[in-house]
Tab-separated table of C-alpha atoms and ligand atoms in Angstrom:
chain	number	residue	atom	x	y	z
A	18	UNK	CA	0.239	-0.035	-0.066
A	19	UNK	CA	3.299	2.189	0.118
A	20	UNK	CA	2.172	3.968	-3.603
A	21	UNK	CA	-0.986	4.889	-1.876
A	22	UNK	CA	-0.313	5.971	1.024
A	23	UNK	CA	3.263	7.740	-0.017
A	24	UNK	CA	1.320	9.446	-2.922
A	25	UNK	CA	2.107	12.821	-3.655
A	26	UNK	CA	0.416	13.821	-6.554
A	27	UNK	CA	-2.716	12.727	-6.672
A	28	UNK	CA	-5.722	12.729	-9.613
A	29	UNK	CA	-9.085	12.902	-7.908
A	30	UNK	CA	-11.939	12.386	-10.667
A	31	UNK	CA	-15.728	13.277	-9.486
A	32	UNK	CA	-18.776	12.510	-11.229
A	33	UNK	CA	-22.105	13.859	-12.097
A	34	UNK	CA	-23.636	11.661	-9.821
A	35	UNK	CA	-21.248	12.672	-7.030
A	36	UNK	CA	-21.584	16.083	-7.517
A	37	UNK	CA	-25.719	16.895	-8.312
A	38	UNK	CA	-28.930	16.101	-6.972
A	39	UNK	CA	-31.581	14.420	-9.382
A	40	UNK	CA	-32.676	17.752	-10.731
A	41	UNK	CA	-28.889	18.907	-11.480
A	42	UNK	CA	-28.681	21.556	-8.817
A	43	UNK	CA	-25.140	21.186	-6.926
A	44	UNK	CA	-24.757	19.145	-3.976
A	45	UNK	CA	-23.510	21.842	-1.953
A	46	UNK	CA	-22.618	20.056	1.065
A	47	UNK	CA	-20.706	17.098	-1.054
A	48	UNK	CA	-18.917	19.927	-2.865
A	49	UNK	CA	-17.942	21.433	-0.154
A	50	UNK	CA	-16.607	18.945	1.686
A	51	UNK	CA	-14.613	17.441	-1.298
A	52	UNK	CA	-13.154	20.887	-1.785
A	53	UNK	CA	-11.956	21.068	2.119
A	54	UNK	CA	-10.710	17.244	1.790
A	55	UNK	CA	-8.696	18.159	-1.200
A	56	UNK	CA	-7.799	21.831	0.232
A	57	UNK	CA	-6.242	19.883	3.110
A	58	UNK	CA	-4.166	17.289	1.163
A	59	UNK	CA	-2.717	19.803	-0.789
A	60	UNK	CA	-1.969	21.709	2.062
A	61	UNK	CA	-0.054	18.644	3.822
A	62	UNK	CA	1.982	19.009	0.761
A	63	UNK	CA	0.629	16.555	-1.908
A	64	UNK	CA	-0.248	17.974	-5.635
A	65	UNK	CA	-3.762	17.583	-6.204
A	66	UNK	CA	-5.332	17.523	-9.933
A	67	UNK	CA	-9.551	17.252	-9.750
A	68	UNK	CA	-11.338	16.251	-13.357
A	69	UNK	CA	-14.668	17.127	-12.288
A	70	UNK	CA	-18.016	16.432	-14.952
A	71	UNK	CA	-20.928	17.581	-13.808
A	72	UNK	CA	-20.805	20.806	-16.573
A	73	UNK	CA	-24.256	19.275	-18.575
A	74	UNK	CA	-26.126	18.912	-15.408
A	75	UNK	CA	-25.655	21.865	-13.813
A	76	UNK	CA	-26.487	23.317	-16.664
A	77	UNK	CA	-29.813	21.929	-16.966
A	78	UNK	CA	-30.458	22.463	-13.613
A	79	UNK	CA	-29.579	26.600	-13.739
A	80	UNK	CA	-31.553	26.754	-16.968
A	81	UNK	CA	-34.701	24.414	-14.830
A	82	UNK	CA	-34.317	21.323	-17.258
A	83	UNK	CA	-35.180	18.245	-15.655
A	84	UNK	CA	-34.469	15.526	-18.590
A	85	UNK	CA	-30.574	15.191	-20.249
A	86	UNK	CA	-31.521	16.428	-23.953
A	87	UNK	CA	-31.013	13.325	-26.617
A	88	UNK	CA	-29.165	16.112	-28.935
A	89	UNK	CA	-26.080	16.223	-29.079
A	90	UNK	CA	-25.732	20.369	-29.428
A	91	UNK	CA	-28.319	21.057	-26.703
A	92	UNK	CA	-26.158	19.004	-24.694
A	93	UNK	CA	-22.935	20.958	-25.517
A	94	UNK	CA	-24.684	24.025	-25.086
A	95	UNK	CA	-25.824	23.092	-21.473
A	96	UNK	CA	-22.055	21.634	-20.692
A	97	UNK	CA	-20.994	25.743	-21.554
A	98	UNK	CA	-23.834	26.912	-19.267
A	99	UNK	CA	-22.765	24.816	-16.528
A	100	UNK	CA	-19.087	24.780	-16.964
A	101	UNK	CA	-18.934	28.399	-16.006
A	102	UNK	CA	-21.115	27.440	-12.818
A	103	UNK	CA	-18.693	24.642	-11.682
A	104	UNK	CA	-15.714	26.596	-12.134
A	105	UNK	CA	-17.257	29.569	-10.219
A	106	UNK	CA	-17.856	27.110	-7.447
A	107	UNK	CA	-14.911	25.694	-7.102
A	108	UNK	CA	-13.002	28.944	-7.445
A	109	UNK	CA	-15.340	30.520	-4.442
A	110	UNK	CA	-14.998	27.034	-2.263
A	111	UNK	CA	-11.249	26.505	-2.689
A	112	UNK	CA	-10.613	30.058	-2.497
A	113	UNK	CA	-12.355	30.289	0.787
A	114	UNK	CA	-9.128	27.581	1.967
A	115	UNK	CA	-6.668	29.739	0.459
A	116	UNK	CA	-6.208	27.931	-2.817
A	117	UNK	CA	-5.904	28.620	-6.353
A	118	UNK	CA	-7.665	26.764	-9.445
A	119	UNK	CA	-7.238	26.474	-12.803
A	120	UNK	CA	-9.748	25.479	-15.676
A	121	UNK	CA	-8.351	22.812	-17.866
A	122	UNK	CA	-10.441	22.206	-20.656
A	123	UNK	CA	-8.904	19.074	-23.235
A	124	UNK	CA	-10.645	17.024	-26.081
A	125	UNK	CA	-9.267	13.751	-27.670
A	126	UNK	CA	-7.694	15.663	-30.604
A	127	UNK	CA	-5.341	17.726	-27.823
A	128	UNK	CA	-4.367	14.889	-25.986
A	129	UNK	CA	-3.646	12.622	-28.666
A	130	UNK	CA	-1.619	14.654	-30.868
A	131	UNK	CA	2.276	15.277	-29.906
A	132	UNK	CA	2.489	18.894	-29.674
A	133	UNK	CA	-0.791	19.353	-28.257
A	134	UNK	CA	-0.164	16.827	-25.592
A	135	UNK	CA	3.501	18.350	-24.975
A	136	UNK	CA	1.561	21.749	-24.332
A	137	UNK	CA	-0.179	20.469	-22.086
A	138	UNK	CA	1.783	18.192	-20.018
A	139	UNK	CA	3.952	21.771	-19.617
A	140	UNK	CA	0.968	23.625	-18.658
A	141	UNK	CA	0.456	20.755	-15.721
A	142	UNK	CA	3.862	20.950	-15.022
A	143	UNK	CA	3.928	24.825	-14.648
A	144	UNK	CA	0.202	24.864	-12.546
A	145	UNK	CA	1.322	22.005	-10.071
A	146	UNK	CA	5.136	23.571	-9.497
A	147	UNK	CA	2.780	27.066	-8.291
A	148	UNK	CA	0.676	25.072	-6.294
A	149	UNK	CA	-2.594	25.713	-7.972
A	150	UNK	CA	-4.899	22.809	-8.350
A	151	UNK	CA	-6.144	22.223	-11.753
A	152	UNK	CA	-9.357	21.507	-12.525
A	153	UNK	CA	-9.867	19.771	-15.641
A	154	UNK	CA	-13.164	18.473	-17.787
A	155	UNK	CA	-13.374	17.119	-21.699
A	156	UNK	CA	-14.187	20.356	-23.502
A	157	UNK	CA	-17.834	19.605	-24.348
A	158	UNK	CA	-18.247	22.026	-27.138
A	159	UNK	CA	-15.732	20.686	-29.255
A	160	UNK	CA	-15.536	17.254	-28.057
A	161	UNK	CA	-17.445	14.970	-30.447
A	162	UNK	CA	-16.767	12.243	-32.693
A	163	UNK	CA	-18.438	14.607	-35.957
A	164	UNK	CA	-16.418	17.693	-34.862
A	165	UNK	CA	-13.029	15.956	-33.483
A	166	UNK	CA	-12.541	12.451	-35.031
A	167	UNK	CA	-12.345	10.808	-31.987
A	168	UNK	CA	-13.778	11.514	-28.585
A	169	UNK	CA	-12.833	10.476	-25.058
A	170	UNK	CA	-16.326	10.730	-23.710
A	171	UNK	CA	-16.482	10.157	-20.680
A	172	UNK	CA	-14.321	11.656	-17.697
A	173	UNK	CA	-13.349	7.929	-15.701
A	174	UNK	CA	-11.325	7.658	-19.062
A	175	UNK	CA	-10.482	11.039	-19.035
A	176	UNK	CA	-8.969	10.801	-16.057
A	177	UNK	CA	-6.691	8.199	-16.342
A	178	UNK	CA	-5.284	10.628	-19.550
A	179	UNK	CA	-4.826	12.868	-17.492
A	180	UNK	CA	-3.252	10.669	-14.717
A	181	UNK	CA	-0.807	9.875	-17.629
A	182	UNK	CA	-0.121	13.434	-18.346
A	183	UNK	CA	0.347	14.911	-15.573
A	184	UNK	CA	2.130	11.789	-14.152
A	185	UNK	CA	0.271	11.495	-11.112
A	186	UNK	CA	1.165	8.557	-8.491
A	187	UNK	CA	-2.113	7.757	-8.080
A	188	UNK	CA	-5.661	8.234	-9.924
A	189	UNK	CA	-9.100	7.967	-7.223
A	190	UNK	CA	-12.145	7.691	-8.685
A	191	UNK	CA	-15.237	9.067	-6.567
A	192	UNK	CA	-18.469	6.635	-7.638
A	193	UNK	CA	-21.855	6.182	-6.755
A	194	UNK	CA	-21.211	2.366	-6.230
A	195	UNK	CA	-18.089	2.456	-4.060
A	196	UNK	CA	-16.603	-0.522	-5.682
A	197	UNK	CA	-15.824	-3.134	-8.368
A	198	UNK	CA	-19.175	-6.156	-7.292
A	199	UNK	CA	-19.134	-9.717	-8.098
A	200	UNK	CA	-22.732	-9.211	-8.779
A	201	UNK	CA	-24.928	-6.068	-8.767
A	202	UNK	CA	-24.669	-4.621	-5.166
A	203	UNK	CA	-27.707	-2.743	-6.236
A	204	UNK	CA	-30.403	-5.610	-6.719
A	205	UNK	CA	-28.525	-8.599	-4.882
A	206	UNK	CA	-27.712	-7.927	-1.532
A	207	UNK	CA	-24.924	-10.759	-1.105
A	208	UNK	CA	-22.571	-9.244	-3.766
A	209	UNK	CA	-19.483	-9.277	-2.692
A	210	UNK	CA	-16.891	-6.144	-3.014
A	211	UNK	CA	-13.482	-7.164	-5.488
A	212	UNK	CA	-10.791	-5.163	-3.322
A	213	UNK	CA	-8.172	-5.914	-5.590
A	214	UNK	CA	-7.771	-6.439	-9.091
A	215	UNK	CA	-4.248	-6.937	-10.385
A	216	UNK	CA	-5.259	-8.026	-14.578
A	217	UNK	CA	-7.888	-6.488	-16.379
A	218	UNK	CA	-9.320	-9.904	-18.180
A	219	UNK	CA	-12.717	-10.300	-19.939
A	220	UNK	CA	-14.273	-11.409	-16.845
A	221	UNK	CA	-13.611	-7.989	-15.086
A	222	UNK	CA	-15.051	-6.767	-17.784
A	223	UNK	CA	-17.935	-8.338	-17.474
A	224	UNK	CA	-19.109	-8.244	-14.067
A	225	UNK	CA	-18.296	-3.764	-14.715
A	226	UNK	CA	-21.079	-4.293	-17.326
A	227	UNK	CA	-22.595	-0.986	-19.034
A	228	UNK	CA	-24.955	0.956	-16.229
A	229	UNK	CA	-24.777	4.791	-15.333
A	230	UNK	CA	-27.191	7.010	-13.668
A	231	UNK	CA	-28.852	9.453	-16.781
A	232	UNK	CA	-27.087	12.615	-15.716
A	233	UNK	CA	-23.721	11.437	-16.129
A	234	UNK	CA	-22.161	9.027	-18.955
A	235	UNK	CA	-19.853	6.486	-16.335
A	236	UNK	CA	-21.098	3.613	-15.210
A	237	UNK	CA	-18.379	0.905	-13.717
A	238	UNK	CA	-17.372	0.098	-17.098
A	239	UNK	CA	-15.736	3.353	-18.091
A	240	UNK	CA	-13.989	3.074	-14.807
A	241	UNK	CA	-12.903	-0.464	-15.258
A	242	UNK	CA	-11.532	1.027	-19.134
A	243	UNK	CA	-9.512	3.586	-16.670
A	244	UNK	CA	-7.947	1.606	-14.755
A	245	UNK	CA	-6.496	-0.521	-18.203
A	246	UNK	CA	-5.176	2.752	-19.227
A	247	UNK	CA	-3.301	3.588	-15.248
A	248	UNK	CA	-2.497	0.258	-15.335
A	249	UNK	CA	-0.584	0.085	-18.554
A	250	UNK	CA	1.999	3.513	-17.028
A	251	UNK	CA	1.886	1.503	-13.482
A	252	UNK	CA	0.007	4.096	-11.898
A	253	UNK	CA	-2.490	2.664	-9.170
A	254	UNK	CA	-5.995	3.354	-9.809
A	255	UNK	CA	-8.816	3.377	-6.744
A	256	UNK	CA	-12.465	3.393	-7.448
A	257	UNK	CA	-13.797	4.466	-3.753
A	258	UNK	CA	-17.374	6.174	-2.770
A	259	UNK	CA	-18.152	9.509	-3.228
A	260	UNK	CA	-20.817	10.097	-0.937
A	261	UNK	CA	-18.228	10.610	1.573
A	262	UNK	CA	-14.845	12.519	-0.054
A	263	UNK	CA	-13.638	12.488	3.922
A	264	UNK	CA	-12.887	8.874	2.996
A	265	UNK	CA	-10.272	9.868	1.063
A	266	UNK	CA	-8.280	10.609	4.117
A	267	UNK	CA	-9.034	6.991	5.052
A	268	UNK	CA	-7.579	5.218	1.644
A	269	UNK	CA	-4.809	7.687	1.914
A	270	UNK	CA	-4.294	5.705	5.864
A	271	UNK	CA	-3.748	2.549	3.956
A	272	UNK	CA	-7.754	1.795	4.712
A	273	UNK	CA	-8.788	-1.243	2.187
A	274	UNK	CA	-12.268	0.245	1.056
A	275	UNK	CA	-13.089	0.472	-2.684
A	276	UNK	CA	-11.731	-1.788	-5.010
A	277	UNK	CA	-7.552	-1.014	-5.836
A	278	UNK	CA	-6.777	-1.788	-9.524
A	279	UNK	CA	-2.496	-2.007	-9.644
A	280	UNK	CA	-0.411	-4.619	-11.094
A	281	UNK	CA	1.179	-7.080	-8.387
A	282	UNK	CA	3.926	-4.945	-7.113
A	283	UNK	CA	2.343	-1.932	-7.923
A	284	UNK	CA	1.263	-0.242	-4.812
A	285	UNK	CA	4.031	-1.369	-3.143
B	308	LIG	N1	-17.966	16.328	-19.306
B	308	LIG	C1	-19.276	15.988	-18.778
B	308	LIG	C2	-19.885	17.014	-17.905
B	308	LIG	O1	-18.929	18.001	-17.668
B	308	LIG	C3	-19.411	14.991	-18.466
B	308	LIG	C4	-19.632	13.337	-18.732
B	308	LIG	C5	-19.475	12.256	-18.361
B	308	LIG	O2	-19.673	12.131	-16.983
B	308	LIG	O3	-18.183	11.499	-17.911
B	308	LIG	O4	-20.825	17.044	-18.072
């Protein structure tokens, strides 16, 4: 567990269902706790990078819409509205703890092409070096299949790419199911938590299924996909419950929680 307890640079990913209520309004209690915990960890000498979803849902909440629109361009417009609100809240809440945030919006085209990739790596290095907390999301205005040819599509995958680009020691994905289970814990009370995955096999992919909420895009499948990316780079990835952000302290103290995705020895 040393790689986890001693992790200096940590990418944390929070999803829409963690940040917002069903109606798309921000869950302020959770958001405040998240910003406080991350500020505290930053103050303790760790280097935090936050990957945050929620732009579309917050845009919906702000405009009083209750259903996620089918049309791509409507979702893009909502993301443009919601991203401002989201950054406004992060700026305000992190500022309360004397921490500065920076908005980083990425697309698949940027992260996969040589020069832009280098620019992104340089920006992360500079921001982190200045003690700033980068807050990352996909640039939903341009990040569509039609426009870019490639699409990251979900922020779990984005967080794994960011962990690689920022050369993180650890990726933590907060989620509404607190771990990977051997069956669906919502329907089977006897489903057992899988504490550790050392290799992504077809069986693990099958367990992850394809579920997600109608407010975000992730489910366990995208978490497993993210872990596949970080495992290739030898970066441990932990999936833990996002209901109580302070649980991150327990994880970093070495508690056995959630699901750790790391090749044998990769967490030592
Ligand atoms: N970029 C989208 C948003 O901020 C979220 C994508 C996802 O939920 O993974 O709304």
